[in-house]
Amino acid sequence: MTKLRFREMKESDNVAVAALVRDNLKKFNLDIPGTVYFDEGLDHLSDYYGNDERRYYVIEDEIGEVIGGIGYDRFEPMKDTAELQKLYLTDSAKGSGLGYEMIDFIEDKMREAGYKASYLETHNNLQAAIHIYEKKGYKEIVRPKEVVHSTMNRFFMKNL
C-alpha cells in the first residue's frame, strides 16, 4: 500500500470533496433529492466542519491528491453520540481496505472528542459500505424520527 496521509479538511479541499461525494452518489443512483447530493453546504464543507463537535478529514495519496474523506458531527437526538458522515473514496482507492482504516481513524477521533457511540445512515444501494459497517461492528437500528436525509433507508449504531 502506498503512503497515505489523513489530515483535517481545508478550504482548498472543498471542490475535490464535493466532487468525490457527488461522483459516488451518482454511480449508485443516489443523485436525487433527499441525499447530500443536493445539500447547499456541500460545496463549502470546510465552513461547516472544524469545531469541537464536528470534524472532516481528507485522505491524500503520495502525490497530494484527495482520494477520500470521512467526518463526524454531534448527533443531537442521542446522548454522547456522533454521526459518522460522508465516507467516500475515489474508484481507484476502493477495494484496498482503506474504508476499514478510515472508520478506525474516525472512531478514534470521536472518542478523543468525548463521544461514546457512533451512528450512521446509509442506503440499500451502498452494499459495499454496509458490508464494511457490519464488519466493523455496527448494528442496524430502527430509523430515528429525526433523520434529515429522507432517502436514506438503513441506520446503524456502534458503541465506542
PDB file of C-alpha atoms in Angstrom:
ATOM      1  CA  MET A   1       0.000   0.000   0.000  1.00  0.00           C
ATOM      2  CA  THR A   2       1.315   3.425  -0.888  1.00  0.00           C
ATOM      3  CA  LYS A   3       1.786   6.073   1.767  1.00  0.00           C
ATOM      4  CA  LEU A   4      -1.457   7.854   2.553  1.00  0.00           C
ATOM      5  CA  ARG A   5      -1.977  10.845   4.789  1.00  0.00           C
ATOM      6  CA  PHE A   6      -5.060  11.763   6.828  1.00  0.00           C
ATOM      7  CA  ARG A   7      -5.420  15.460   7.538  1.00  0.00           C
ATOM      8  CA  GLU A   8      -8.140  17.864   8.534  1.00  0.00           C
ATOM      9  CA  MET A   9     -10.057  19.369   5.628  1.00  0.00           C
ATOM     10  CA  LYS A  10      -9.081  22.861   4.469  1.00  0.00           C
ATOM     11  CA  GLU A  11     -10.996  25.390   2.390  1.00  0.00           C
ATOM     12  CA  SER A  12      -8.875  24.448  -0.636  1.00  0.00           C
ATOM     13  CA  ASP A  13     -10.324  20.890  -0.436  1.00  0.00           C
ATOM     14  CA  ASN A  14     -13.950  21.988  -0.910  1.00  0.00           C
ATOM     15  CA  VAL A  15     -14.108  21.399  -4.669  1.00  0.00           C
ATOM     16  CA  ALA A  16     -12.390  17.991  -4.519  1.00  0.00           C
ATOM     17  CA  VAL A  17     -14.557  16.738  -1.646  1.00  0.00           C
ATOM     18  CA  ALA A  18     -17.830  17.923  -3.226  1.00  0.00           C
ATOM     19  CA  ALA A  19     -16.849  16.188  -6.491  1.00  0.00           C
ATOM     20  CA  LEU A  20     -15.924  12.996  -4.610  1.00  0.00           C
ATOM     21  CA  VAL A  21     -19.305  12.916  -2.848  1.00  0.00           C
ATOM     22  CA  ARG A  22     -21.336  13.685  -5.970  1.00  0.00           C
ATOM     23  CA  ASP A  23     -19.422  11.215  -8.178  1.00  0.00           C
ATOM     24  CA  ASN A  24     -20.017   8.414  -5.690  1.00  0.00           C
ATOM     25  CA  LEU A  25     -23.712   9.184  -5.213  1.00  0.00           C
ATOM     26  CA  LYS A  26     -24.259   9.395  -8.970  1.00  0.00           C
ATOM     27  CA  LYS A  27     -22.613   5.975  -9.533  1.00  0.00           C
ATOM     28  CA  PHE A  28     -25.110   4.422  -7.118  1.00  0.00           C
ATOM     29  CA  ASN A  29     -28.167   6.265  -8.497  1.00  0.00           C
ATOM     30  CA  LEU A  30     -28.368   8.456  -5.405  1.00  0.00           C
ATOM     31  CA  ASP A  31     -28.016  11.806  -7.187  1.00  0.00           C
ATOM     32  CA  ILE A  32     -31.578  12.524  -6.115  1.00  0.00           C
ATOM     33  CA  PRO A  33     -33.364  14.876  -3.716  1.00  0.00           C
ATOM     34  CA  GLY A  34     -33.217  13.688  -0.121  1.00  0.00           C
ATOM     35  CA  THR A  35     -29.484  12.910  -0.271  1.00  0.00           C
ATOM     36  CA  VAL A  36     -26.441  15.067   0.464  1.00  0.00           C
ATOM     37  CA  TYR A  37     -26.027  15.403  -3.339  1.00  0.00           C
ATOM     38  CA  PHE A  38     -28.291  18.450  -3.244  1.00  0.00           C
ATOM     39  CA  ASP A  39     -27.233  19.869   0.149  1.00  0.00           C
ATOM     40  CA  GLU A  40     -26.496  23.575  -0.165  1.00  0.00           C
ATOM     41  CA  GLY A  41     -23.432  23.286   2.036  1.00  0.00           C
ATOM     42  CA  LEU A  42     -21.727  20.521   0.066  1.00  0.00           C
ATOM     43  CA  ASP A  43     -19.659  22.969  -1.992  1.00  0.00           C
ATOM     44  CA  HIS A  44     -18.179  24.612   1.098  1.00  0.00           C
ATOM     45  CA  LEU A  45     -17.975  21.842   3.690  1.00  0.00           C
ATOM     46  CA  SER A  46     -14.895  23.351   5.313  1.00  0.00           C
ATOM     47  CA  ASP A  47     -17.125  26.169   6.598  1.00  0.00           C
ATOM     48  CA  TYR A  48     -19.272  23.641   8.450  1.00  0.00           C
ATOM     49  CA  TYR A  49     -16.692  21.281   9.917  1.00  0.00           C
ATOM     50  CA  GLY A  50     -13.735  22.137  12.098  1.00  0.00           C
ATOM     51  CA  ASN A  51     -15.058  22.824  15.574  1.00  0.00           C
ATOM     52  CA  ASP A  52     -15.217  20.799  18.796  1.00  0.00           C
ATOM     53  CA  GLU A  53     -18.404  18.957  17.812  1.00  0.00           C
ATOM     54  CA  ARG A  54     -17.602  18.117  14.201  1.00  0.00           C
ATOM     55  CA  ARG A  55     -14.596  17.458  12.031  1.00  0.00           C
ATOM     56  CA  TYR A  56     -13.916  16.286   8.489  1.00  0.00           C
ATOM     57  CA  TYR A  57     -10.732  14.633   7.274  1.00  0.00           C
ATOM     58  CA  VAL A  58      -9.412  14.003   3.808  1.00  0.00           C
ATOM     59  CA  ILE A  59      -7.041  11.264   2.735  1.00  0.00           C
ATOM     60  CA  GLU A  60      -4.258  12.214   0.348  1.00  0.00           C
ATOM     61  CA  ASP A  61      -2.231   9.848  -1.782  1.00  0.00           C
ATOM     62  CA  GLU A  62       1.549  10.118  -2.127  1.00  0.00           C
ATOM     63  CA  ILE A  63       1.267  12.995  -4.635  1.00  0.00           C
ATOM     64  CA  GLY A  64      -1.168  15.024  -2.520  1.00  0.00           C
ATOM     65  CA  GLU A  65      -4.378  14.173  -4.398  1.00  0.00           C
ATOM     66  CA  VAL A  66      -7.524  13.834  -2.275  1.00  0.00           C
ATOM     67  CA  ILE A  67      -8.671  10.216  -2.690  1.00  0.00           C
ATOM     68  CA  GLY A  68     -11.135  10.005   0.187  1.00  0.00           C
ATOM     69  CA  GLY A  69     -12.853  11.699   3.058  1.00  0.00           C
ATOM     70  CA  ILE A  70     -14.684  10.965   6.290  1.00  0.00           C
ATOM     71  CA  GLY A  71     -16.124  13.057   9.089  1.00  0.00           C
ATOM     72  CA  TYR A  72     -18.333  13.193  12.128  1.00  0.00           C
ATOM     73  CA  ASP A  73     -20.809  15.544  13.738  1.00  0.00           C
ATOM     74  CA  ARG A  74     -22.716  15.529  17.018  1.00  0.00           C
ATOM     75  CA  PHE A  75     -25.964  13.554  16.627  1.00  0.00           C
ATOM     76  CA  GLU A  76     -28.224  15.639  18.849  1.00  0.00           C
ATOM     77  CA  PRO A  77     -31.091  13.150  19.333  1.00  0.00           C
ATOM     78  CA  MET A  78     -28.809  10.651  21.114  1.00  0.00           C
ATOM     79  CA  LYS A  79     -26.667  11.424  24.159  1.00  0.00           C
ATOM     80  CA  ASP A  80     -22.873  11.334  23.647  1.00  0.00           C
ATOM     81  CA  THR A  81     -23.330  10.167  20.056  1.00  0.00           C
ATOM     82  CA  ALA A  82     -21.510  11.281  16.915  1.00  0.00           C
ATOM     83  CA  GLU A  83     -22.790  10.667  13.411  1.00  0.00           C
ATOM     84  CA  LEU A  84     -20.214   9.166  11.073  1.00  0.00           C
ATOM     85  CA  GLN A  85     -20.579  11.254   7.913  1.00  0.00           C
ATOM     86  CA  LYS A  86     -19.551  11.300   4.285  1.00  0.00           C
ATOM     87  CA  LEU A  87     -17.234   8.306   3.977  1.00  0.00           C
ATOM     88  CA  TYR A  88     -16.262   8.431   0.310  1.00  0.00           C
ATOM     89  CA  LEU A  89     -13.371   7.129  -1.774  1.00  0.00           C
ATOM     90  CA  THR A  90     -12.272   7.550  -5.358  1.00  0.00           C
ATOM     91  CA  ASP A  91     -12.789   4.456  -7.504  1.00  0.00           C
ATOM     92  CA  SER A  92      -9.030   3.844  -7.603  1.00  0.00           C
ATOM     93  CA  ALA A  93      -8.894   3.711  -3.782  1.00  0.00           C
ATOM     94  CA  LYS A  94     -11.816   1.291  -3.399  1.00  0.00           C
ATOM     95  CA  GLY A  95     -11.174  -2.353  -2.611  1.00  0.00           C
ATOM     96  CA  SER A  96      -7.891  -1.606  -0.852  1.00  0.00           C
ATOM     97  CA  GLY A  97      -9.146  -1.903   2.726  1.00  0.00           C
ATOM     98  CA  LEU A  98      -8.917   1.855   3.142  1.00  0.00           C
ATOM     99  CA  GLY A  99     -12.591   2.090   4.178  1.00  0.00           C
ATOM    100  CA  TYR A 100     -11.830  -0.006   7.270  1.00  0.00           C
ATOM    101  CA  GLU A 101      -8.820   2.179   8.090  1.00  0.00           C
ATOM    102  CA  MET A 102     -10.930   5.318   7.701  1.00  0.00           C
ATOM    103  CA  ILE A 103     -13.549   4.021  10.143  1.00  0.00           C
ATOM    104  CA  ASP A 104     -10.861   3.153  12.718  1.00  0.00           C
ATOM    105  CA  PHE A 105      -9.399   6.625  12.273  1.00  0.00           C
ATOM    106  CA  ILE A 106     -12.698   8.500  12.660  1.00  0.00           C
ATOM    107  CA  GLU A 107     -13.814   6.382  15.630  1.00  0.00           C
ATOM    108  CA  ASP A 108     -10.552   7.316  17.403  1.00  0.00           C
ATOM    109  CA  LYS A 109     -11.285  10.984  16.664  1.00  0.00           C
ATOM    110  CA  MET A 110     -14.850  10.579  18.001  1.00  0.00           C
ATOM    111  CA  ARG A 111     -13.513   9.023  21.222  1.00  0.00           C
ATOM    112  CA  GLU A 112     -10.975  11.852  21.595  1.00  0.00           C
ATOM    113  CA  ALA A 113     -13.884  14.315  21.284  1.00  0.00           C
ATOM    114  CA  GLY A 114     -15.714  12.512  24.110  1.00  0.00           C
ATOM    115  CA  TYR A 115     -18.333  10.602  22.151  1.00  0.00           C
ATOM    116  CA  LYS A 116     -19.466   7.202  23.445  1.00  0.00           C
ATOM    117  CA  ALA A 117     -21.341   5.941  20.363  1.00  0.00           C
ATOM    118  CA  SER A 118     -21.290   6.268  16.594  1.00  0.00           C
ATOM    119  CA  TYR A 119     -24.445   6.486  14.471  1.00  0.00           C
ATOM    120  CA  LEU A 120     -24.679   6.405  10.695  1.00  0.00           C
ATOM    121  CA  GLU A 121     -27.259   6.356   7.950  1.00  0.00           C
ATOM    122  CA  THR A 122     -26.851   4.846   4.524  1.00  0.00           C
ATOM    123  CA  HIS A 123     -28.833   3.350   1.644  1.00  0.00           C
ATOM    124  CA  ASN A 124     -29.542  -0.145   0.287  1.00  0.00           C
ATOM    125  CA  ASN A 125     -27.732   0.844  -2.936  1.00  0.00           C
ATOM    126  CA  LEU A 126     -24.457   1.120  -0.998  1.00  0.00           C
ATOM    127  CA  GLN A 127     -23.912  -2.581  -0.339  1.00  0.00           C
ATOM    128  CA  ALA A 128     -20.104  -2.374  -0.130  1.00  0.00           C
ATOM    129  CA  ALA A 129     -20.379   0.330   2.538  1.00  0.00           C
ATOM    130  CA  ILE A 130     -22.983  -1.653   4.501  1.00  0.00           C
ATOM    131  CA  HIS A 131     -20.680  -4.677   4.405  1.00  0.00           C
ATOM    132  CA  ILE A 132     -17.807  -2.611   5.857  1.00  0.00           C
ATOM    133  CA  TYR A 133     -20.014  -1.100   8.577  1.00  0.00           C
ATOM    134  CA  GLU A 134     -21.269  -4.526   9.660  1.00  0.00           C
ATOM    135  CA  LYS A 135     -17.732  -5.965   9.690  1.00  0.00           C
ATOM    136  CA  LYS A 136     -16.652  -3.015  11.868  1.00  0.00           C
ATOM    137  CA  GLY A 137     -19.316  -3.870  14.448  1.00  0.00           C
ATOM    138  CA  TYR A 138     -22.173  -1.549  13.501  1.00  0.00           C
ATOM    139  CA  LYS A 139     -25.636  -2.936  14.283  1.00  0.00           C
ATOM    140  CA  GLU A 140     -28.730  -1.987  12.331  1.00  0.00           C
ATOM    141  CA  ILE A 141     -31.337   0.040  14.224  1.00  0.00           C
ATOM    142  CA  VAL A 142     -34.825   1.380  13.531  1.00  0.00           C
ATOM    143  CA  ARG A 143     -34.887   4.681  11.641  1.00  0.00           C
ATOM    144  CA  PRO A 144     -34.654   7.574  14.144  1.00  0.00           C
ATOM    145  CA  LYS A 145     -37.531  10.022  13.757  1.00  0.00           C
ATOM    146  CA  GLU A 146     -35.057  12.939  13.433  1.00  0.00           C
ATOM    147  CA  VAL A 147     -33.457  11.711  10.181  1.00  0.00           C
ATOM    148  CA  VAL A 148     -32.790  14.623   7.795  1.00  0.00           C
ATOM    149  CA  HIS A 149     -31.869  12.898   4.523  1.00  0.00           C
ATOM    150  CA  SER A 150     -35.233  11.361   3.727  1.00  0.00           C
ATOM    151  CA  THR A 151     -33.879   8.991   1.061  1.00  0.00           C
ATOM    152  CA  MET A 152     -31.564   7.151   3.447  1.00  0.00           C
ATOM    153  CA  ASN A 153     -33.143   3.854   4.469  1.00  0.00           C
ATOM    154  CA  ARG A 154     -30.583   1.956   6.591  1.00  0.00           C
ATOM    155  CA  PHE A 155     -29.445   3.095  10.054  1.00  0.00           C
ATOM    156  CA  PHE A 156     -26.647   1.749  12.237  1.00  0.00           C
ATOM    157  CA  MET A 157     -25.137   2.261  15.703  1.00  0.00           C
ATOM    158  CA  LYS A 158     -21.957   1.170  17.440  1.00  0.00           C
ATOM    159  CA  ASN A 159     -20.737   1.750  20.969  1.00  0.00           C
ATOM    160  CA  LEU A 160     -17.294   3.282  21.006  1.00  0.00           C
TER     161      LEU A 160
END
